[in-house]
Coordinates of C-alpha atoms and ligand atoms in Angstrom, one line a residue:
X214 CA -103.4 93.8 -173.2
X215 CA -104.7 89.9 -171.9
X216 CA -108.3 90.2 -171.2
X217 CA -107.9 88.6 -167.8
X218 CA -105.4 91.4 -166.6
X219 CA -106.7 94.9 -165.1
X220 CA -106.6 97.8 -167.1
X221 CA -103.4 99.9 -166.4
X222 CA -105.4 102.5 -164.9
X223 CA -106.2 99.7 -162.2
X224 CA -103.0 98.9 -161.7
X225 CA -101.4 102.2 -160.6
X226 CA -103.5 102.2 -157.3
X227 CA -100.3 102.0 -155.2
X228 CA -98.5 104.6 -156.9
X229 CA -101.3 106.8 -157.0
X230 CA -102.0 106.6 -153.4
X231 CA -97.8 107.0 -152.5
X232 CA -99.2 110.6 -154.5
X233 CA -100.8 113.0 -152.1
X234 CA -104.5 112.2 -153.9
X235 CA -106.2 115.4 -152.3
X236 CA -104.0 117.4 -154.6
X237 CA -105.9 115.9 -157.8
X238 CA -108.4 113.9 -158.5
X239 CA -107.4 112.9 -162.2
X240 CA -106.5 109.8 -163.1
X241 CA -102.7 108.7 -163.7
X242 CA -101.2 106.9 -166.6
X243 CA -102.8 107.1 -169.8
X244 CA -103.0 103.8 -172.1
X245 CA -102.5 105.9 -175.0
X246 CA -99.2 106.3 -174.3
X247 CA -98.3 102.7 -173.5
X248 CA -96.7 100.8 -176.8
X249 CA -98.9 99.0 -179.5
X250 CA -99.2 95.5 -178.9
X251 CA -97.2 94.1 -181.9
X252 CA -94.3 96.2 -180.1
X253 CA -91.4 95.0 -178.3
X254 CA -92.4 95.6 -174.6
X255 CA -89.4 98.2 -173.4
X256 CA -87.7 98.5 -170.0
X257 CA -85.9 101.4 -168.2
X258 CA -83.8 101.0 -165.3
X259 CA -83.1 104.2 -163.1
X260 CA -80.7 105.1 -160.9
X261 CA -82.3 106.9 -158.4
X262 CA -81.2 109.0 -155.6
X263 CA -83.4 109.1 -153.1
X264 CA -83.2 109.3 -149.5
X265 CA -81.1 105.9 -150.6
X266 CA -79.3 105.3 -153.6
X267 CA -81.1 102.6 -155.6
X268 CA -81.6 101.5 -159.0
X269 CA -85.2 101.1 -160.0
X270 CA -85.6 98.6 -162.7
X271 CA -88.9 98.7 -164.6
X272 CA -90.1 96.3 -166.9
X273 CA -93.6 97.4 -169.3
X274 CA -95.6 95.0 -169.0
X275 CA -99.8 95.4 -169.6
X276 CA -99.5 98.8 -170.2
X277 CA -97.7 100.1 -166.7
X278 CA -93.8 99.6 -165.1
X279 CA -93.7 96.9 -163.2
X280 CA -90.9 98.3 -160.8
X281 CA -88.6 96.5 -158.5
X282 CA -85.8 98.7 -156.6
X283 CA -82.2 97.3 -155.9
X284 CA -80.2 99.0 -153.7
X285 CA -77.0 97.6 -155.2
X286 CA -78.3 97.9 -158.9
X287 CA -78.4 95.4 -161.7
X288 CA -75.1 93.4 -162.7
X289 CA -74.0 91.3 -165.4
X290 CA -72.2 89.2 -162.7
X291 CA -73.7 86.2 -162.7
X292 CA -72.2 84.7 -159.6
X293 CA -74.0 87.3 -157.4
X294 CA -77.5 87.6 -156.4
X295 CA -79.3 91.5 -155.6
X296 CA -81.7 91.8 -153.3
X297 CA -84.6 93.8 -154.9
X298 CA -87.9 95.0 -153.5
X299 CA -90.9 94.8 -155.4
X300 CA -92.5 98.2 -155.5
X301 CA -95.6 100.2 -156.9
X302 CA -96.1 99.8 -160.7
X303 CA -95.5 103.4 -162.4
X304 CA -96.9 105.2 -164.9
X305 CA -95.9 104.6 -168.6
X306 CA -95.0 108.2 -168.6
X307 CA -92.4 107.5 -166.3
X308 CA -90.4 105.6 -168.5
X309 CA -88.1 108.1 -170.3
X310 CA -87.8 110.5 -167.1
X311 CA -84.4 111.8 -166.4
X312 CA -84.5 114.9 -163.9
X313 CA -85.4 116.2 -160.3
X314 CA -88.6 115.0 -158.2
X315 CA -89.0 117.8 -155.3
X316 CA -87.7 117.5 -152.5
X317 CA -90.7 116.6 -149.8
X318 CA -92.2 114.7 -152.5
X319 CA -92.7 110.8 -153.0
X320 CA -89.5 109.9 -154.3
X321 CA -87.7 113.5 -153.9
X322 CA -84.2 113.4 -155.3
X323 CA -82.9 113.2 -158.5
X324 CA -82.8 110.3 -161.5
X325 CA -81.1 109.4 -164.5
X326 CA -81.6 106.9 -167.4
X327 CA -79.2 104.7 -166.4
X328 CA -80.3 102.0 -169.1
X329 CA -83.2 101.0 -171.2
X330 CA -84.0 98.8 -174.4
X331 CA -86.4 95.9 -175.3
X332 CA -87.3 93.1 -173.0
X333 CA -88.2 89.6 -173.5
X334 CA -90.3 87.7 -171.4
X335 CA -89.7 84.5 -170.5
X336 CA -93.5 83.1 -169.7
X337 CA -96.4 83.8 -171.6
X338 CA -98.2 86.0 -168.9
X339 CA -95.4 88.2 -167.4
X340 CA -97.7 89.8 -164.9
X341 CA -98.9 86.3 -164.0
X342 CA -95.5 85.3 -163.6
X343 CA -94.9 88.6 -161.2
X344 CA -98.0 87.2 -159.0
X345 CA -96.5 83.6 -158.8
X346 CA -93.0 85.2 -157.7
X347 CA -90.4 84.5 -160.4
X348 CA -90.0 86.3 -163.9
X349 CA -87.6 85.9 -166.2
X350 CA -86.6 88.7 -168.6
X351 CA -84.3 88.5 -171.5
X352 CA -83.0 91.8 -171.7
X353 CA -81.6 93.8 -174.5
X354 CA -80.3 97.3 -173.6
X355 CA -77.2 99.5 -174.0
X356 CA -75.6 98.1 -170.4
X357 CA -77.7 94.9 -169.6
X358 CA -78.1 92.6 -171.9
X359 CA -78.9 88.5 -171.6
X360 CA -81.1 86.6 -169.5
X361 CA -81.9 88.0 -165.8
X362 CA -84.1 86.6 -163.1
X363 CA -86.2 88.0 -160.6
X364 CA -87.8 85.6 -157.8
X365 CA -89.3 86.5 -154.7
X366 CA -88.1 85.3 -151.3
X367 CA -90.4 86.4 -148.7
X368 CA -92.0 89.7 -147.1
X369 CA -90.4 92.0 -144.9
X370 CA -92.6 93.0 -141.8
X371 CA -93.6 95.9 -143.0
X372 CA -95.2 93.9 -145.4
X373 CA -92.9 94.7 -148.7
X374 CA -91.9 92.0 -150.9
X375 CA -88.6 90.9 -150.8
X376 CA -86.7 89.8 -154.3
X377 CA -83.7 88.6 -155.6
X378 CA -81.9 89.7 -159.2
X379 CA -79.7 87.7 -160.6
X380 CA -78.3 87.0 -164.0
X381 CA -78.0 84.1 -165.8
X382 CA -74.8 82.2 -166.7
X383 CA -74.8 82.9 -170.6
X384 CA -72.4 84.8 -173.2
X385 CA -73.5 88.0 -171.7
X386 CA -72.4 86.9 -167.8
X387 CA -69.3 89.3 -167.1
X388 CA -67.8 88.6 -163.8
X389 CA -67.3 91.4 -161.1
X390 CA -69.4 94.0 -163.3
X391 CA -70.0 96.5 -160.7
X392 CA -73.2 99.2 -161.8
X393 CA -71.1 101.8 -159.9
X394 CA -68.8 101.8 -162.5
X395 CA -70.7 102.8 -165.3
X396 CA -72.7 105.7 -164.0
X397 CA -74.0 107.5 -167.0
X398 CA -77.2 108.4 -168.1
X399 CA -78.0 106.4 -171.4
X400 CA -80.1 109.3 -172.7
X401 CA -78.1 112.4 -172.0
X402 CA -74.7 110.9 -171.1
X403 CA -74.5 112.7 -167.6
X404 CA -74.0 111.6 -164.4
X405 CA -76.4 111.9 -161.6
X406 CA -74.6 114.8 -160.0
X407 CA -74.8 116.9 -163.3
X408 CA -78.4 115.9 -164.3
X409 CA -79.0 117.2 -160.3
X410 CA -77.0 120.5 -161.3
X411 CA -78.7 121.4 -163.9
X412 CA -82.0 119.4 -164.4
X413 CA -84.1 119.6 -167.5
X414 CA -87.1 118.1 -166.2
X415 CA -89.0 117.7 -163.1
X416 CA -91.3 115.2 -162.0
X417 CA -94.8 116.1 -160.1
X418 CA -96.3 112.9 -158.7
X419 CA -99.0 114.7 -158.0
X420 CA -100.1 116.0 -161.6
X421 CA -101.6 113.4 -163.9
X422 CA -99.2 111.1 -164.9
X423 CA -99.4 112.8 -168.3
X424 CA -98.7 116.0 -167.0
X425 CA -96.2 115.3 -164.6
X426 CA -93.0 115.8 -166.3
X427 CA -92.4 119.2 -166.2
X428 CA -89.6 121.1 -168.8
X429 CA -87.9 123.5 -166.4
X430 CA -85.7 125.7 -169.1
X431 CA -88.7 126.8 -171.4
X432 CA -88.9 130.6 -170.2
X433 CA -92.0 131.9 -170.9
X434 CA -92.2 135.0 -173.8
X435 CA -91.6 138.7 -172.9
X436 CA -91.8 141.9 -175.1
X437 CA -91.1 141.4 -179.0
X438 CA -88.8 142.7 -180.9
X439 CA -91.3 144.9 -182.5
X440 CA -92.9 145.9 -179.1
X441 CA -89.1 146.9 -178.0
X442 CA -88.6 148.7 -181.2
X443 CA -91.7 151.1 -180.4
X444 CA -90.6 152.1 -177.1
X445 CA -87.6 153.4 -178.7
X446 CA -89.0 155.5 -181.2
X447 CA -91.3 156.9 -179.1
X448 CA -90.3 160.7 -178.2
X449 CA -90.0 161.7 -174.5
X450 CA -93.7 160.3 -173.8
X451 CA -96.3 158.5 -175.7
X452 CA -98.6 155.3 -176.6
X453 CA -96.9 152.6 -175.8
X454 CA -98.8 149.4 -177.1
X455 CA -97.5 146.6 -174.8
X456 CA -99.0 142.7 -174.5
X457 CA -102.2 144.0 -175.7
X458 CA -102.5 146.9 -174.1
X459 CA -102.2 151.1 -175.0
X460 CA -100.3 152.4 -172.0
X461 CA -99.3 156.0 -171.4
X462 CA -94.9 156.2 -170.8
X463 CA -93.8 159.2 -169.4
X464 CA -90.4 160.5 -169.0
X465 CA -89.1 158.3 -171.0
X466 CA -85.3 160.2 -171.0
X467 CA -85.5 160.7 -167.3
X468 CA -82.5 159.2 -166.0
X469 CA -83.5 157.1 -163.3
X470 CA -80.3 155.2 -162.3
X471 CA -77.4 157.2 -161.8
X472 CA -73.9 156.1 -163.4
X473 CA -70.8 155.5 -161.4
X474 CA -67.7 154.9 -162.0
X475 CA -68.9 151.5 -162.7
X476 CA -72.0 151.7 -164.5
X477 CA -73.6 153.9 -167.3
X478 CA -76.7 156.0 -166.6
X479 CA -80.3 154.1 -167.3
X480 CA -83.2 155.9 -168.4
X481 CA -86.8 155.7 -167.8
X482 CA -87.0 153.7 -170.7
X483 CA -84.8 151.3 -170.7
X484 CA -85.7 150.5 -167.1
X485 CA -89.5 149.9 -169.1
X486 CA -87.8 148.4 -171.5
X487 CA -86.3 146.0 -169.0
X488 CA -89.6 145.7 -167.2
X489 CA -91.7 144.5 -170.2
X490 CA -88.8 141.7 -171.1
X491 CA -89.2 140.1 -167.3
X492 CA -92.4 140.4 -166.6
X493 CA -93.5 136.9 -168.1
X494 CA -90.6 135.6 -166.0
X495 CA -91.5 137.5 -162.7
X496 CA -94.8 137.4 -163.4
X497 CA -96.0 133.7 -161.4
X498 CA -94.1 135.4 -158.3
X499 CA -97.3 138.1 -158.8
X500 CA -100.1 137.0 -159.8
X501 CA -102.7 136.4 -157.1
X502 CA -100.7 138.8 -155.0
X503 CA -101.1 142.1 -153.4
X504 CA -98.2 144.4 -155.0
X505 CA -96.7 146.8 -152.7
X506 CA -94.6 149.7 -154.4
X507 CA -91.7 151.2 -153.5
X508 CA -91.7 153.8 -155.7
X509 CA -88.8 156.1 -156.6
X510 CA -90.3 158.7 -159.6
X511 CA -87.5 161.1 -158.8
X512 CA -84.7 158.7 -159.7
X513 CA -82.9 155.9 -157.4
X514 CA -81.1 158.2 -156.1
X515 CA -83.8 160.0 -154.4
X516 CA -85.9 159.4 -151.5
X517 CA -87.6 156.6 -152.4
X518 CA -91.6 155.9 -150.1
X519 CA -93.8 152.8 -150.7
X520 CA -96.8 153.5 -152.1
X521 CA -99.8 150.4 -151.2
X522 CA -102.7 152.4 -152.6
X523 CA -103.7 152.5 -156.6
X524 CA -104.6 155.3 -156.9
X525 CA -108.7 155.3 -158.4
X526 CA -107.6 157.0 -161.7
X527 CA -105.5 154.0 -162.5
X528 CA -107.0 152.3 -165.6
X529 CA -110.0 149.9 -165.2
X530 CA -108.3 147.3 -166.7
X531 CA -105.6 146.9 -163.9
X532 CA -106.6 143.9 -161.5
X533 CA -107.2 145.5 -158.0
X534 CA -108.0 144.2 -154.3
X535 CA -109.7 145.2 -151.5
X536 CA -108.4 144.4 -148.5
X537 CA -110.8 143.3 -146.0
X538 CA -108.7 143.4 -142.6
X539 CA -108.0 147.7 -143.7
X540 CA -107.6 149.9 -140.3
X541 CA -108.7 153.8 -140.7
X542 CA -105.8 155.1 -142.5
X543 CA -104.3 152.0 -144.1
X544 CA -104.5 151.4 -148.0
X545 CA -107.7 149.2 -148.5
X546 CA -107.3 149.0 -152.3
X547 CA -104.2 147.3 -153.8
X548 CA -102.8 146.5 -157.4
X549 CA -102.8 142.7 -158.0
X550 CA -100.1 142.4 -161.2
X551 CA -102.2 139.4 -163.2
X552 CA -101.2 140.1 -166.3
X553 CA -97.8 141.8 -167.8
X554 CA -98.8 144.6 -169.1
X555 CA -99.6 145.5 -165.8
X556 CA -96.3 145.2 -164.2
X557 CA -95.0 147.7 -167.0
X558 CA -97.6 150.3 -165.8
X559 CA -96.6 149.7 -162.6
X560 CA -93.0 150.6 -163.4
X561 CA -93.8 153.7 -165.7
X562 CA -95.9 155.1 -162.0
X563 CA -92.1 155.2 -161.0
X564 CA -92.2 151.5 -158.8
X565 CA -87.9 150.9 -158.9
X566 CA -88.9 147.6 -156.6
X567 CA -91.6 145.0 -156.7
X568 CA -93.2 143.8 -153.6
X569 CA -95.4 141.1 -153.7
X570 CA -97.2 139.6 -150.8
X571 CA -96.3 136.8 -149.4
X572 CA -100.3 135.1 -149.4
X573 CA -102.0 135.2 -152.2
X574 CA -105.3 137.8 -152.0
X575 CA -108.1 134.8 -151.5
X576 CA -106.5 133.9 -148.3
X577 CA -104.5 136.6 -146.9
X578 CA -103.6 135.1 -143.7
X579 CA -102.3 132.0 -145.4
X580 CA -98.4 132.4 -146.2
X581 CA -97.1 130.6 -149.3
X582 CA -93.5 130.7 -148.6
X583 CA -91.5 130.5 -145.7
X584 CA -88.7 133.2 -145.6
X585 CA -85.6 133.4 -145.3
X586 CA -83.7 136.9 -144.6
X587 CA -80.0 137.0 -143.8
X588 CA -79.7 140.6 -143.4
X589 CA -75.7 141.7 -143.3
X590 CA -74.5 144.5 -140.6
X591 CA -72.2 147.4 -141.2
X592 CA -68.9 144.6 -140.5
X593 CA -70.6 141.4 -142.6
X594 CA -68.8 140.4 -145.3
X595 CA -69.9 139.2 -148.4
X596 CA -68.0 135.9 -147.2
X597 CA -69.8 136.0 -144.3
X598 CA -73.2 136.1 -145.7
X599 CA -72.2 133.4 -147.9
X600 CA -71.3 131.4 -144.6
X601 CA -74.6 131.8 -143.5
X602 CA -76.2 131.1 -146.7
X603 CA -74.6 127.7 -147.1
X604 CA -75.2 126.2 -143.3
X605 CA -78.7 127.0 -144.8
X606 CA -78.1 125.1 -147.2
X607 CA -76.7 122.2 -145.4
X608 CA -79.9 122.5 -143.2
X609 CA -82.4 122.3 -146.0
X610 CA -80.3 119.0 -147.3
X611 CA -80.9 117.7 -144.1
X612 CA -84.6 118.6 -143.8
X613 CA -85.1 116.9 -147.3
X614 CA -87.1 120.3 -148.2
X615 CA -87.2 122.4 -151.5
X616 CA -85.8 126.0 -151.0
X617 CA -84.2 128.1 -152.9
X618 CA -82.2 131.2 -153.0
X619 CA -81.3 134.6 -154.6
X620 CA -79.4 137.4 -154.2
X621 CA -80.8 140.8 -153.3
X622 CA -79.0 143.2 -155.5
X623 CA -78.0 145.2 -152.8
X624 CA -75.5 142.7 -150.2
X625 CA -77.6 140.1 -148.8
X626 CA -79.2 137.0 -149.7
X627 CA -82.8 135.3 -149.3
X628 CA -84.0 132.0 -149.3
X629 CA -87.4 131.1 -150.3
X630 CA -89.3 127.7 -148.8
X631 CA -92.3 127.1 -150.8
X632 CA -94.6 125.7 -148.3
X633 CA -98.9 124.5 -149.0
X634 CA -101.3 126.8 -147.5
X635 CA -102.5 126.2 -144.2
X636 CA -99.9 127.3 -141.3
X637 CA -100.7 131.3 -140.6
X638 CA -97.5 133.7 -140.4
X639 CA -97.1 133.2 -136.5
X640 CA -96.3 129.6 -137.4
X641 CA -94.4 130.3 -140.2
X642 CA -92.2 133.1 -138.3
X643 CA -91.7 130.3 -135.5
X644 CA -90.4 127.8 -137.7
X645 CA -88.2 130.4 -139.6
X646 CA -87.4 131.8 -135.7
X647 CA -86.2 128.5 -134.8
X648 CA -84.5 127.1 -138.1
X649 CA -82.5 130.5 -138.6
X650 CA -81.5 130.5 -134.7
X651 CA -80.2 126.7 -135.0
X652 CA -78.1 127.7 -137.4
X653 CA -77.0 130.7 -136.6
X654 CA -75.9 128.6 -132.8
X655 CA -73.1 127.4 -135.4
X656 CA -71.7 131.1 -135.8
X657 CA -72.3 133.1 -132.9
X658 CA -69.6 135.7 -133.6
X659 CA -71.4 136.5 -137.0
X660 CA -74.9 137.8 -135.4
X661 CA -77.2 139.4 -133.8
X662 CA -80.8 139.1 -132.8
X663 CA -81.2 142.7 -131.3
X664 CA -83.9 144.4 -132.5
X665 CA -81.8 147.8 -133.5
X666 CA -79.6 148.3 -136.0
X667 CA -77.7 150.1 -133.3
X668 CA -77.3 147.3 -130.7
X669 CA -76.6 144.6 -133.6
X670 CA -72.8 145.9 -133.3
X671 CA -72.3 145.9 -137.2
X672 CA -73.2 142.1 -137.3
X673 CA -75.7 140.3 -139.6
X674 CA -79.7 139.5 -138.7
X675 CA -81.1 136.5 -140.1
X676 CA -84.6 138.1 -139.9
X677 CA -87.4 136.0 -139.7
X678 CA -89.6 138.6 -138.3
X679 CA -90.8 139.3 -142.4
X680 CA -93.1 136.8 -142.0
X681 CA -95.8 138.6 -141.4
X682 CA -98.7 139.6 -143.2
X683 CA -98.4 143.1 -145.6
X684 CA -94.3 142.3 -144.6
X685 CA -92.8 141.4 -148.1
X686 CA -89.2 140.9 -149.6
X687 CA -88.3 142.1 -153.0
X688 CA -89.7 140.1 -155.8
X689 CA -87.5 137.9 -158.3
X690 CA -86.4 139.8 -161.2
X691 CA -87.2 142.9 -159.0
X692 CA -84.5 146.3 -159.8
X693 CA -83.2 147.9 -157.1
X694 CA -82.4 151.5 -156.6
X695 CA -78.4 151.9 -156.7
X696 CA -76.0 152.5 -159.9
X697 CA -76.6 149.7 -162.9
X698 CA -80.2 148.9 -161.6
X699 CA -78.8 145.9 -159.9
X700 CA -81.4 142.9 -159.6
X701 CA -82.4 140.5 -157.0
X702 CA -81.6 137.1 -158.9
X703 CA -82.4 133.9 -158.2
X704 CA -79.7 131.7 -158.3
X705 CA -79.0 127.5 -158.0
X706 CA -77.6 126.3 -154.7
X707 CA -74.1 125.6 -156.3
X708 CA -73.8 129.2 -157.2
X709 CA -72.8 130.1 -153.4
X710 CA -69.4 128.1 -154.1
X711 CA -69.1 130.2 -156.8
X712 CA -65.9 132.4 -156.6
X713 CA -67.4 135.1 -159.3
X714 CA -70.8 135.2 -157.1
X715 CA -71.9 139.4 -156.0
X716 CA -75.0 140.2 -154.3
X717 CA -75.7 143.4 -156.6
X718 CA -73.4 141.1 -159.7
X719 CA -76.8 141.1 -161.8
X720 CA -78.2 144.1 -163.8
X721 CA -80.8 145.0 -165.7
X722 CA -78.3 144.6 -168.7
X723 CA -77.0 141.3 -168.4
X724 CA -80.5 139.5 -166.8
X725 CA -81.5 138.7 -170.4
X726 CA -78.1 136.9 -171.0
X727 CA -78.4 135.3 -167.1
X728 CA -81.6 133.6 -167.9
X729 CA -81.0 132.3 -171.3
X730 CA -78.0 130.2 -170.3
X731 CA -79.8 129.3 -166.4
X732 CA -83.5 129.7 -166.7
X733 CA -85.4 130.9 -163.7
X734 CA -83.7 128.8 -161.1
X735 CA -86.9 129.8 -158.8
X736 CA -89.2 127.9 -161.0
X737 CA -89.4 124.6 -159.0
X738 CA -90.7 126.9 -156.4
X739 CA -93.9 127.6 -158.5
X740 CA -95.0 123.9 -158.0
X741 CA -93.6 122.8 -154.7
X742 CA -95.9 121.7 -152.4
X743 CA -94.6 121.4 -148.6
X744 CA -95.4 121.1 -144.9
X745 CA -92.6 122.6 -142.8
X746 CA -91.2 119.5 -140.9
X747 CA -91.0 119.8 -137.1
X748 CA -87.4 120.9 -136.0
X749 CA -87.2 118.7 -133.1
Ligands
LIG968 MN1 -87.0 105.0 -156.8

């Protein structure tokens, strides 16, 4: 690194303040990570979809990406010029990224590796040469390749610089080369759309720059082998020892979920069994949560009752909360499921279904999610909850905002906005109120906003009224109680085109296979951090 240039810490100012700073106050962009100075400094180019489609092409230069976005990309034609736009140096961490970036987020869309290499610079002092206006770059990547020049032409009156990109007439000059036609990732080979379908990583602008790249498909342990093999063994009750702890099964050969013509009877303990391999998965949609349970000891096919109270000879080691707001004959003292083992105890005191709150127990009147309930009448079909599901969809495009959904297990769907806390339930049951009742303008014929089941006339609800404090949906991962302990699953957007899509098509035996090959398509969720734009 010249002496006379700003650390790269320094340099990232514009970047970092793009980053909603009150989310962190660590620094971005560690030095370690930038290359050795004997090195060849690299560049990356990404193509970037964005509220625009541009190509962001970053050159390394003192230890950061000095970053200029073209809206028609790089070419090797050298009888054209680009216009380019010279924007905020990025982290070094930044320079192998290929995934999604939120939606709401600086930058939200999704990006590929669309080429990278080695870079030459053509004056001494690159970043000098950036200041004065014109650099020249020899490049030498899979796509671009031979001499390329950028050169500033002026400022836009929002104040952003305005550049050219053009290449140089040498052997490398190929005339007509269009970027569009040579959409690939250089690093994984796939196209934009298929990186978006099913992204690897995800970028969080506002983690450290270390940090920020997130692996979405690493799924977090559940049970072992071992652990699984000494529920079996056990006889109708027992010690089960379980992530650390010694629980107490009962029942274990009770069957709680009926067969059907479709589906085999499930014990008590597979249904535990099931429990302790999800409950690292389901377990972020818990924590910090008051856990309402709808408990069902005599069998799904029994009367089922919620039960909010833990009862005070549940075992110390269970997390519990008081709740402060209580009225005379409400439950005041509620299991919070921090840790797995806890979940599993939960399920062997006969909770079939896992409801979590929608605030987290330090601010109870703070919602973390915005929800989404299309309810189906008596006469919705499974196409028309689908219909409803997708002009979601098409909202949330619109709205640039993160949500995603999942599939109840019984017939209808959910959708979950991840939202920062700050707007109480009123707000968010407005803004649900008023997003569900713009779309549903679209279908009249399809629903109902009576209050009765009876005066709905078999049509769906899209009922926003669960916004509410101790009002909760089913958790992810969550059984419910019908034949094949169907599952509420989350599922990718792309899934509602999906001919073979059922709301009760996931079970307790085939969620193991489901998130192996998808992951847990709510993760992004966990992470999100949104304000609920005004709906005009
Ligand atoms: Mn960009």
């Amino acid at each position: 690194m010249a002496p006379t240039q700003p650390p790269a810490d320094e340099k990232l100012t514009g970047y970092r303040r793009k980053r909603d700073f009150s989310r962190t106050s660590e620094p971005a962009g560690d030095p370690a990570a930038t290359a050795g100075p004997t090195a060849a400094p690299r560049f990356v180019v990404q193509r970037h979809r964005a509220r625009r489609l541009h190509y962001d092409v970053r050159f390394e230069i003192d230890g950061v990406l000095v970053s200029w976005a073209v809206p028609k990309g790089p070419t090797l034609d050298a009888g054209v010029r680009h216009a380019a736009f010279h924007v905020e140096d990025h982290p070094i961490e930044y320079i192998d990224f290929e995934g999604v970036i939120p939606a709401g987020e600086y930058g939200g869309g999704d990006v590929i590796v669309w080429d990278a290499g080695t870079w030459e610079p053509g004056e001494d002092d690159p970043a000098a040469a950036v200041a004065a206006g014109e650099l020249h770059a020899e490049l030498h990547g899979s796509k671009l390749r031979g001499r390329f020049v950028l050169v500033r032409t002026g400022q836009d009156s929002a104040g952003k610089e305005q550049w050219l990109m053009l290449h140089k007439h040498d052997d490398f000059a190929v005339p007509g080369w269009d970027p569009e036609e040579h959409p690939r990732s250089v690093l994984s080979g796939r196209t934009n759309d298929e990186v978006l379908a099913d992204p690897d990583r995800m970028w969080r602008s506002d983690l450290p720059a270390g940090e920020a790249s997130i692996a979405l498909k690493q799924l977090p342990r559940g049970a072992t082998a071992d652990e699984l093999a000494a529920l079996a063994r056990l006889p109708g009750s027992g010690q089960w020892r379980i992530f650390g702890r010694e629980l107490k099964v009962t029942n274990l050969d009770k069957v709680l979920f009926e067969g059907s013509a479709d589906h085999q009877p499930i014990s008590k303990r597979e249904f535990l069994a099931y429990t302790a391999q999800i409950a690292t998965m389901t377990l972020p949609y818990l924590a910090g949560r008051a856990l309402n349970m709808h408990r069902f000891p005599q069998g799904a096919a029994s009367n089922g009752f919620w039960q909010k109270e833990l009862p005070d000879w549940a075992p110390d080691w269970l997390n519990r909360w008081q709740n402060p707001d209580v009225e005379p004959g409400e439950s005041r003292t509620y299991l919070v499921v921090d840790e797995p083992a806890a979940l599993v105890w939960a399920a062997n005191f006969g909770a079939l279904e896992w409801h979590a709150w929608t605030s987290l127990t330090d601010r109870p009147h703070r919602p973390g999610y915005a929800l989404i309930d299309i309810d189906p009448g008596a006469s919705t079909s499974w196409q028309d909850v689908l219909v409803l599901a997708r002009l979601h969809r098409t909202a949330f495009e619109h709205l640039n905002l993160l949500a995603r959904p999942k599939v109840t297990g019984r017939r209808g769907i959910q959708i979950w906005v991840p939202i920062s806390r700050g707007p109480s339930f009123a707000d968010t049951r407005q803004w649900v109120e008023q997003l569900s009742r713009t779309v549903g303008a679209v279908v009249p014929e399809l629903l109902s906003w009576k209050w009765g089941v009876r005066d709905r006339g078999g049509r769906a609800r899209l009922d926003y009224t669960q916004n509410a404090i101790n009002k909760t949906l089913v958790a992810p991962y969550s059984p419910r109680p019908a034949p094949g302990a169907p599952v509420s699953m989350p599922i990718g957007w792309a899934e509602l085109d999906d001919p073979g899509l059922r709301p009760d098509g996931f079970g307790i035996r085939t969620v193991s296979r489901r998130v192996a090959e998808r992951g847990d398509e709510f993760r992004p969720l966990l992470t999100a951090r949104q304000a609920l734009p005004p709906l005009g």
